Short mmCIF file of N, CA and C in Angstrom, two decimals:
data_model
loop_
_atom_site.label_atom_id
_atom_site.label_comp_id
_atom_site.label_asym_id
_atom_site.label_seq_id
_atom_site.Cartn_x
_atom_site.Cartn_y
_atom_site.Cartn_z
N MET G 1 72.75 4.39 -69.20
CA MET G 1 74.29 3.66 -68.53
C MET G 1 74.91 5.20 -67.61
N GLU G 2 75.22 6.28 -68.50
CA GLU G 2 75.57 6.84 -68.02
C GLU G 2 75.19 7.54 -66.53
N LEU G 3 73.96 7.50 -66.28
CA LEU G 3 72.99 7.74 -65.22
C LEU G 3 73.36 6.88 -64.17
N PHE G 4 73.57 5.37 -64.53
CA PHE G 4 73.89 4.26 -63.64
C PHE G 4 75.12 4.28 -63.11
N PHE G 5 76.31 4.71 -64.11
CA PHE G 5 77.41 5.05 -63.55
C PHE G 5 77.68 6.19 -62.71
N GLU G 6 77.02 7.34 -63.05
CA GLU G 6 77.13 8.54 -62.15
C GLU G 6 76.19 8.41 -61.08
N LEU G 7 75.34 7.52 -60.49
CA LEU G 7 74.59 7.41 -59.25
C LEU G 7 75.32 6.22 -58.45
N GLU G 8 76.10 5.49 -59.23
CA GLU G 8 76.29 4.00 -58.54
C GLU G 8 77.75 3.89 -58.24
N ILE G 9 78.58 4.91 -59.07
CA ILE G 9 79.75 4.16 -58.96
C ILE G 9 80.33 4.32 -57.95
N VAL G 10 80.38 5.00 -56.48
CA VAL G 10 80.88 4.82 -55.34
C VAL G 10 80.30 3.27 -54.85
N TYR G 11 79.52 2.89 -54.92
CA TYR G 11 78.89 1.47 -54.51
C TYR G 11 79.74 0.20 -55.47
N ILE G 12 79.54 0.78 -56.44
CA ILE G 12 80.60 -0.49 -57.19
C ILE G 12 81.73 -0.39 -56.74
N VAL G 13 82.69 0.55 -56.17
CA VAL G 13 83.50 0.86 -55.93
C VAL G 13 84.09 -0.27 -54.72
N ILE G 14 82.74 0.11 -54.03
CA ILE G 14 82.80 -0.39 -52.43
C ILE G 14 82.64 -1.81 -52.61
N GLY G 15 82.01 -2.05 -54.00
CA GLY G 15 81.52 -3.73 -54.08
C GLY G 15 82.27 -4.69 -54.46
N ILE G 16 83.28 -3.58 -54.83
CA ILE G 16 84.46 -4.27 -55.62
C ILE G 16 85.65 -4.88 -54.34
N PHE G 17 85.81 -3.84 -53.42
CA PHE G 17 86.43 -4.32 -52.31
C PHE G 17 86.05 -5.01 -51.72
N ILE G 18 84.94 -5.21 -51.67
CA ILE G 18 84.25 -6.41 -50.68
C ILE G 18 84.46 -7.42 -50.98
N LEU G 19 84.13 -7.86 -52.35
CA LEU G 19 84.48 -9.06 -53.60
C LEU G 19 86.09 -9.13 -53.26
N SER G 20 87.19 -8.16 -52.94
CA SER G 20 88.20 -8.31 -52.99
C SER G 20 88.43 -9.31 -51.63
N VAL G 21 87.87 -8.73 -50.70
CA VAL G 21 88.00 -9.06 -49.65
C VAL G 21 87.42 -10.75 -49.30
N THR G 22 86.65 -10.77 -49.82
CA THR G 22 85.82 -12.18 -49.88
C THR G 22 86.71 -13.27 -50.84
N ALA G 23 87.25 -12.48 -51.68
CA ALA G 23 88.17 -13.63 -52.46
C ALA G 23 89.34 -14.05 -51.58
N VAL G 24 89.96 -13.19 -50.66
CA VAL G 24 91.17 -12.93 -50.09
C VAL G 24 90.87 -14.53 -48.61
N VAL G 25 89.46 -14.07 -48.55
CA VAL G 25 89.32 -15.01 -46.99
C VAL G 25 89.11 -16.14 -47.37
N THR G 26 88.47 -16.17 -48.72
CA THR G 26 87.63 -17.69 -49.08
C THR G 26 88.75 -18.67 -49.86
N THR G 27 90.11 -17.98 -49.84
CA THR G 27 91.04 -19.10 -50.56
C THR G 27 92.52 -19.06 -49.25
N ARG G 28 91.90 -18.65 -48.01
CA ARG G 28 92.98 -19.69 -47.27
C ARG G 28 92.93 -21.13 -47.09
N ASP G 29 94.06 -21.53 -46.48
CA ASP G 29 94.78 -22.75 -46.41
C ASP G 29 93.35 -23.52 -45.37
N PHE G 30 92.77 -22.95 -44.51
CA PHE G 30 92.40 -23.78 -43.65
C PHE G 30 90.55 -23.40 -44.04
N VAL G 31 90.12 -22.87 -45.25
CA VAL G 31 88.66 -22.69 -45.76
C VAL G 31 88.59 -24.38 -47.03
N PRO G 32 87.40 -24.42 -46.54
CA PRO G 32 87.17 -25.47 -47.60
C PRO G 32 87.21 -24.86 -49.14
N LYS G 33 87.48 -25.43 -50.21
CA LYS G 33 88.09 -25.29 -51.49
C LYS G 33 86.84 -25.10 -52.20
N VAL G 34 85.66 -24.93 -52.01
CA VAL G 34 84.43 -24.69 -52.51
C VAL G 34 83.92 -23.54 -52.17
N ALA G 35 84.52 -23.25 -50.92
CA ALA G 35 83.81 -21.58 -50.25
C ALA G 35 84.62 -20.27 -51.50
N PHE G 36 85.24 -20.31 -51.97
CA PHE G 36 85.25 -19.58 -52.49
C PHE G 36 84.53 -19.43 -53.79
N LYS G 37 84.34 -20.06 -54.89
CA LYS G 37 83.42 -20.31 -55.58
C LYS G 37 82.04 -20.25 -54.93
N ARG G 38 81.38 -20.49 -54.08
CA ARG G 38 79.99 -20.25 -53.59
C ARG G 38 80.27 -19.05 -52.34
N GLY G 39 81.51 -18.24 -52.19
CA GLY G 39 81.35 -17.11 -51.35
C GLY G 39 81.26 -15.70 -52.47
N MET G 40 82.27 -16.00 -53.46
CA MET G 40 81.93 -14.93 -54.75
C MET G 40 80.67 -15.09 -55.45
N ILE G 41 80.03 -16.09 -55.76
CA ILE G 41 78.60 -16.02 -55.97
C ILE G 41 77.73 -15.14 -55.42
N GLY G 42 77.65 -15.48 -54.03
CA GLY G 42 76.85 -15.31 -52.92
C GLY G 42 76.67 -13.79 -52.56
N VAL G 43 78.17 -13.65 -52.27
CA VAL G 43 78.15 -11.91 -51.61
C VAL G 43 78.01 -11.24 -53.43
N GLY G 44 78.64 -11.74 -54.57
CA GLY G 44 78.09 -11.05 -55.35
C GLY G 44 76.99 -10.74 -55.88
N SER G 45 76.26 -11.96 -56.05
CA SER G 45 74.45 -11.24 -56.12
C SER G 45 73.64 -10.81 -55.17
N ILE G 46 74.76 -11.18 -54.01
CA ILE G 46 74.15 -9.59 -52.87
C ILE G 46 74.25 -8.31 -53.21
N LEU G 47 75.12 -8.32 -53.38
CA LEU G 47 75.76 -6.86 -53.94
C LEU G 47 75.14 -6.46 -55.19
N ALA G 48 74.81 -7.48 -56.16
CA ALA G 48 74.36 -6.75 -57.29
C ALA G 48 72.82 -6.55 -57.40
N VAL G 49 72.06 -7.49 -56.64
CA VAL G 49 70.59 -7.17 -56.19
C VAL G 49 71.07 -5.75 -55.11
N MET G 50 71.25 -5.52 -54.26
CA MET G 50 71.06 -3.96 -53.55
C MET G 50 71.52 -2.56 -54.25
N ILE G 51 72.71 -3.11 -54.86
CA ILE G 51 72.88 -1.86 -56.00
C ILE G 51 71.65 -1.83 -57.15
N SER G 52 71.26 -2.28 -57.86
CA SER G 52 69.98 -2.23 -58.71
C SER G 52 69.28 -1.66 -58.12
N ALA G 53 68.74 -2.60 -56.66
CA ALA G 53 67.31 -1.69 -55.98
C ALA G 53 67.84 -0.35 -55.47
N HIS G 54 69.04 -0.11 -55.25
CA HIS G 54 69.15 1.29 -54.96
C HIS G 54 69.34 2.30 -56.30
N TYR G 55 69.36 1.70 -57.39
CA TYR G 55 69.64 2.60 -58.75
C TYR G 55 67.84 2.57 -59.48
N PHE G 56 67.24 1.83 -58.73
CA PHE G 56 65.71 1.88 -59.69
C PHE G 56 64.95 2.58 -58.21
N ILE G 57 65.56 2.85 -57.34
CA ILE G 57 64.36 3.44 -56.13
C ILE G 57 64.91 4.92 -56.21
N THR G 58 66.44 5.55 -56.68
CA THR G 58 66.36 6.26 -56.25
C THR G 58 66.37 7.59 -57.78
N THR G 59 66.48 6.46 -58.84
CA THR G 59 65.55 6.66 -60.55
C THR G 59 64.34 7.09 -60.18
N LYS G 60 63.28 6.55 -59.55
CA LYS G 60 61.87 6.29 -59.29
C LYS G 60 61.82 7.56 -58.26
N ARG G 61 62.40 8.23 -57.41
CA ARG G 61 62.09 9.36 -56.71
C ARG G 61 62.58 10.56 -57.59
N MET G 62 63.91 10.39 -58.44
CA MET G 62 64.26 11.43 -59.24
C MET G 62 63.18 11.81 -60.16
N ASP G 63 62.69 10.93 -60.90
CA ASP G 63 61.40 11.52 -61.50
C ASP G 63 59.94 11.93 -60.70
N GLY G 64 59.47 11.29 -59.63
CA GLY G 64 59.02 11.93 -59.05
C GLY G 64 59.34 13.51 -58.64
N VAL G 65 60.26 13.78 -58.33
CA VAL G 65 61.09 14.90 -57.73
C VAL G 65 60.87 15.79 -59.14
N LYS G 66 61.23 15.75 -60.02
CA LYS G 66 61.04 16.67 -61.33
C LYS G 66 59.84 16.31 -61.69
N GLU G 67 58.96 15.18 -62.01
CA GLU G 67 57.23 15.86 -61.81
C GLU G 67 56.99 16.84 -60.72
N ILE G 68 56.89 16.85 -59.82
CA ILE G 68 56.66 17.93 -58.76
C ILE G 68 57.05 19.19 -59.01
N PHE G 69 58.07 19.17 -59.51
CA PHE G 69 58.87 20.41 -59.69
C PHE G 69 58.49 21.09 -60.67
N ASN G 70 57.95 20.44 -61.87
CA ASN G 70 57.53 20.98 -63.04
C ASN G 70 55.98 21.50 -62.88
N GLU G 71 55.08 20.58 -62.07
CA GLU G 71 53.62 21.04 -61.52
C GLU G 71 53.36 22.41 -60.39
N GLY G 72 54.47 22.78 -60.44
CA GLY G 72 55.08 24.13 -59.57
C GLY G 72 55.53 23.74 -58.25
N GLY G 73 55.45 22.70 -57.21
CA GLY G 73 55.69 21.94 -56.23
C GLY G 73 57.05 22.80 -55.50
N THR G 74 57.27 22.23 -54.36
CA THR G 74 58.59 22.84 -53.83
C THR G 74 59.72 21.61 -53.59
N ILE G 75 60.35 21.45 -53.27
CA ILE G 75 61.48 20.19 -53.42
C ILE G 75 62.46 20.42 -52.59
N ILE G 76 62.90 20.21 -51.55
CA ILE G 76 64.00 20.58 -50.46
C ILE G 76 65.14 19.49 -51.28
N CYS G 77 66.32 19.99 -51.15
CA CYS G 77 67.63 19.49 -51.63
C CYS G 77 68.39 19.54 -50.40
N GLU G 78 69.82 18.54 -50.35
CA GLU G 78 70.94 18.57 -49.18
C GLU G 78 71.43 19.62 -49.86
N ASN G 79 72.23 20.10 -49.13
CA ASN G 79 73.35 20.90 -49.13
C ASN G 79 74.91 20.89 -48.54
N LYS G 80 75.33 20.39 -49.08
CA LYS G 80 76.54 19.48 -48.36
C LYS G 80 78.29 20.85 -48.31
N MET G 81 77.81 21.74 -49.19
CA MET G 81 78.59 22.75 -48.96
C MET G 81 78.50 23.60 -47.92
N GLN G 82 77.51 24.14 -47.46
CA GLN G 82 76.93 24.48 -46.23
C GLN G 82 77.08 23.75 -44.88
N ARG G 83 78.20 24.02 -44.41
CA ARG G 83 78.36 23.40 -42.93
C ARG G 83 77.61 24.12 -41.64
N THR G 84 76.22 24.73 -41.90
CA THR G 84 75.85 25.40 -40.62
C THR G 84 74.54 24.52 -40.50
N ILE G 85 73.69 25.38 -39.40
CA ILE G 85 72.58 24.63 -38.87
C ILE G 85 71.78 23.67 -40.24
N SER G 86 71.37 24.93 -41.13
CA SER G 86 70.38 24.54 -42.07
C SER G 86 71.25 23.96 -43.31
N ARG G 87 71.49 23.01 -43.40
CA ARG G 87 72.16 21.92 -44.38
C ARG G 87 71.06 21.88 -45.62
N SER G 88 69.62 22.10 -45.87
CA SER G 88 68.80 22.13 -46.80
C SER G 88 68.75 24.01 -47.81
N VAL G 89 68.69 23.31 -49.23
CA VAL G 89 68.01 24.64 -50.15
C VAL G 89 66.39 24.19 -50.18
N LEU G 90 65.65 25.12 -50.46
CA LEU G 90 64.29 24.81 -51.10
C LEU G 90 64.31 25.43 -52.55
N ILE G 91 63.65 24.46 -53.30
CA ILE G 91 63.76 24.70 -54.65
C ILE G 91 62.40 24.35 -55.32
N SER G 92 62.02 25.51 -55.61
CA SER G 92 60.20 25.67 -56.63
C SER G 92 60.72 27.13 -57.67
N LYS G 93 59.81 26.65 -58.84
CA LYS G 93 60.23 27.84 -59.78
C LYS G 93 59.43 29.63 -59.31
N LYS G 94 59.07 29.09 -58.68
CA LYS G 94 58.48 30.91 -57.64
C LYS G 94 59.78 30.91 -57.15
N LEU G 95 61.09 30.46 -56.74
CA LEU G 95 62.45 30.76 -56.25
C LEU G 95 63.40 31.07 -57.52
N GLU G 96 62.75 31.18 -58.58
CA GLU G 96 63.97 31.34 -59.64
C GLU G 96 64.19 30.06 -59.70
N TRP G 97 64.16 28.89 -59.71
CA TRP G 97 64.89 27.95 -60.05
C TRP G 97 64.48 27.40 -61.36
N SER G 98 65.33 26.36 -62.52
CA SER G 98 65.04 25.52 -63.60
C SER G 98 66.06 24.61 -63.34
N LEU G 99 64.92 23.39 -64.41
CA LEU G 99 65.32 22.55 -64.08
C LEU G 99 65.93 21.54 -65.62
N VAL G 100 67.50 21.84 -65.59
CA VAL G 100 68.21 21.34 -66.80
C VAL G 100 68.65 20.14 -66.64
N GLY G 101 68.21 18.73 -67.49
CA GLY G 101 68.67 17.48 -67.28
C GLY G 101 68.14 17.31 -65.94
N ASP G 102 69.00 16.87 -65.10
CA ASP G 102 69.11 16.10 -63.44
C ASP G 102 69.39 17.14 -62.92
N LEU G 103 69.85 18.53 -62.93
CA LEU G 103 70.48 19.24 -62.35
C LEU G 103 69.33 20.52 -62.07
N PHE G 104 69.12 20.99 -61.12
CA PHE G 104 68.10 22.37 -60.58
C PHE G 104 69.28 23.40 -60.44
N LYS G 105 68.88 24.69 -61.55
CA LYS G 105 70.02 25.43 -61.53
C LYS G 105 69.79 27.23 -61.54
N SER G 106 69.96 27.61 -60.62
CA SER G 106 69.80 29.30 -60.50
C SER G 106 70.31 30.42 -60.63
N ASP G 107 70.34 31.65 -61.12
CA ASP G 107 71.42 32.30 -61.27
C ASP G 107 71.54 33.31 -60.12
N ASN G 108 70.52 32.79 -59.26
CA ASN G 108 70.82 33.39 -57.84
C ASN G 108 71.74 32.53 -56.55
N VAL G 109 72.12 31.68 -56.93
CA VAL G 109 73.19 30.43 -56.20
C VAL G 109 74.33 29.69 -57.32
N VAL G 110 75.52 29.72 -56.96
CA VAL G 110 76.54 29.28 -57.43
C VAL G 110 76.92 28.20 -57.51
N ARG G 111 76.30 27.04 -56.78
CA ARG G 111 75.99 25.64 -57.13
C ARG G 111 74.93 25.37 -57.57
N ASP G 112 74.94 23.96 -58.16
CA ASP G 112 73.43 23.40 -59.11
C ASP G 112 73.27 22.16 -58.14
N PHE G 113 72.23 21.40 -57.99
CA PHE G 113 71.78 20.08 -57.33
C PHE G 113 71.28 19.74 -58.32
N HIS G 114 72.07 18.40 -57.95
CA HIS G 114 71.04 17.09 -58.06
C HIS G 114 69.79 16.45 -58.01
N THR G 115 69.02 16.00 -58.51
CA THR G 115 67.45 15.50 -58.67
C THR G 115 67.48 14.52 -57.48
N SER G 116 69.09 13.57 -57.32
CA SER G 116 69.07 12.50 -56.68
C SER G 116 68.99 13.21 -55.34
N ARG G 117 69.67 14.15 -55.11
CA ARG G 117 70.02 14.73 -53.40
C ARG G 117 68.71 15.42 -53.28
N CYS G 118 67.41 15.28 -53.86
CA CYS G 118 66.37 16.07 -53.26
C CYS G 118 65.11 15.29 -53.29
N VAL G 119 64.30 15.88 -52.59
CA VAL G 119 62.89 14.88 -51.76
C VAL G 119 61.43 16.17 -51.83
N GLU G 120 60.81 15.94 -51.73
CA GLU G 120 59.31 16.49 -52.15
C GLU G 120 59.66 17.31 -50.70
N TYR G 121 59.43 18.65 -50.48
CA TYR G 121 58.91 19.53 -49.60
C TYR G 121 57.52 19.61 -49.15
N THR G 122 56.88 19.20 -47.83
CA THR G 122 55.77 19.04 -47.46
C THR G 122 55.05 20.15 -46.56
N GLY G 123 56.38 20.57 -46.29
CA GLY G 123 55.81 22.13 -45.48
C GLY G 123 54.95 23.22 -46.22
N GLU G 124 55.12 24.23 -45.59
CA GLU G 124 54.16 25.49 -46.54
C GLU G 124 55.29 26.38 -47.41
N ALA G 125 54.78 26.35 -48.60
CA ALA G 125 55.46 26.82 -49.80
C ALA G 125 56.07 28.30 -49.43
N PRO G 126 57.02 28.78 -49.83
CA PRO G 126 58.06 29.87 -49.43
C PRO G 126 57.58 31.22 -50.27
N GLU G 127 57.36 32.19 -49.68
CA GLU G 127 56.87 33.49 -50.71
C GLU G 127 58.01 33.96 -51.32
#
């Protein structure tokens, strides 16, 4: 459950905002009384499905990234800290990276990279 909130808290907050807007709009005088119930159930259901789908797709990709890394493959992760042309970092065991839980760590790099922000690298492996 901790991983769910770690990955989805932003989307949950956005969903709560959307639900509050739905509540305000559906409680206006010019809107039918049944609109609140239908609106909240409809919008809530759509948000729940979308957040759940995002979670399951992300965790499946994370598992794939971990498997590829453990087999000696190369991973590419987005680097939001570095605002240059190259915003990605290549990660592999050959480049002295290790996997600790859901984080890629290296003694040569200041920050860690979460597996949820990484995908398989299909180019040539760096030496």
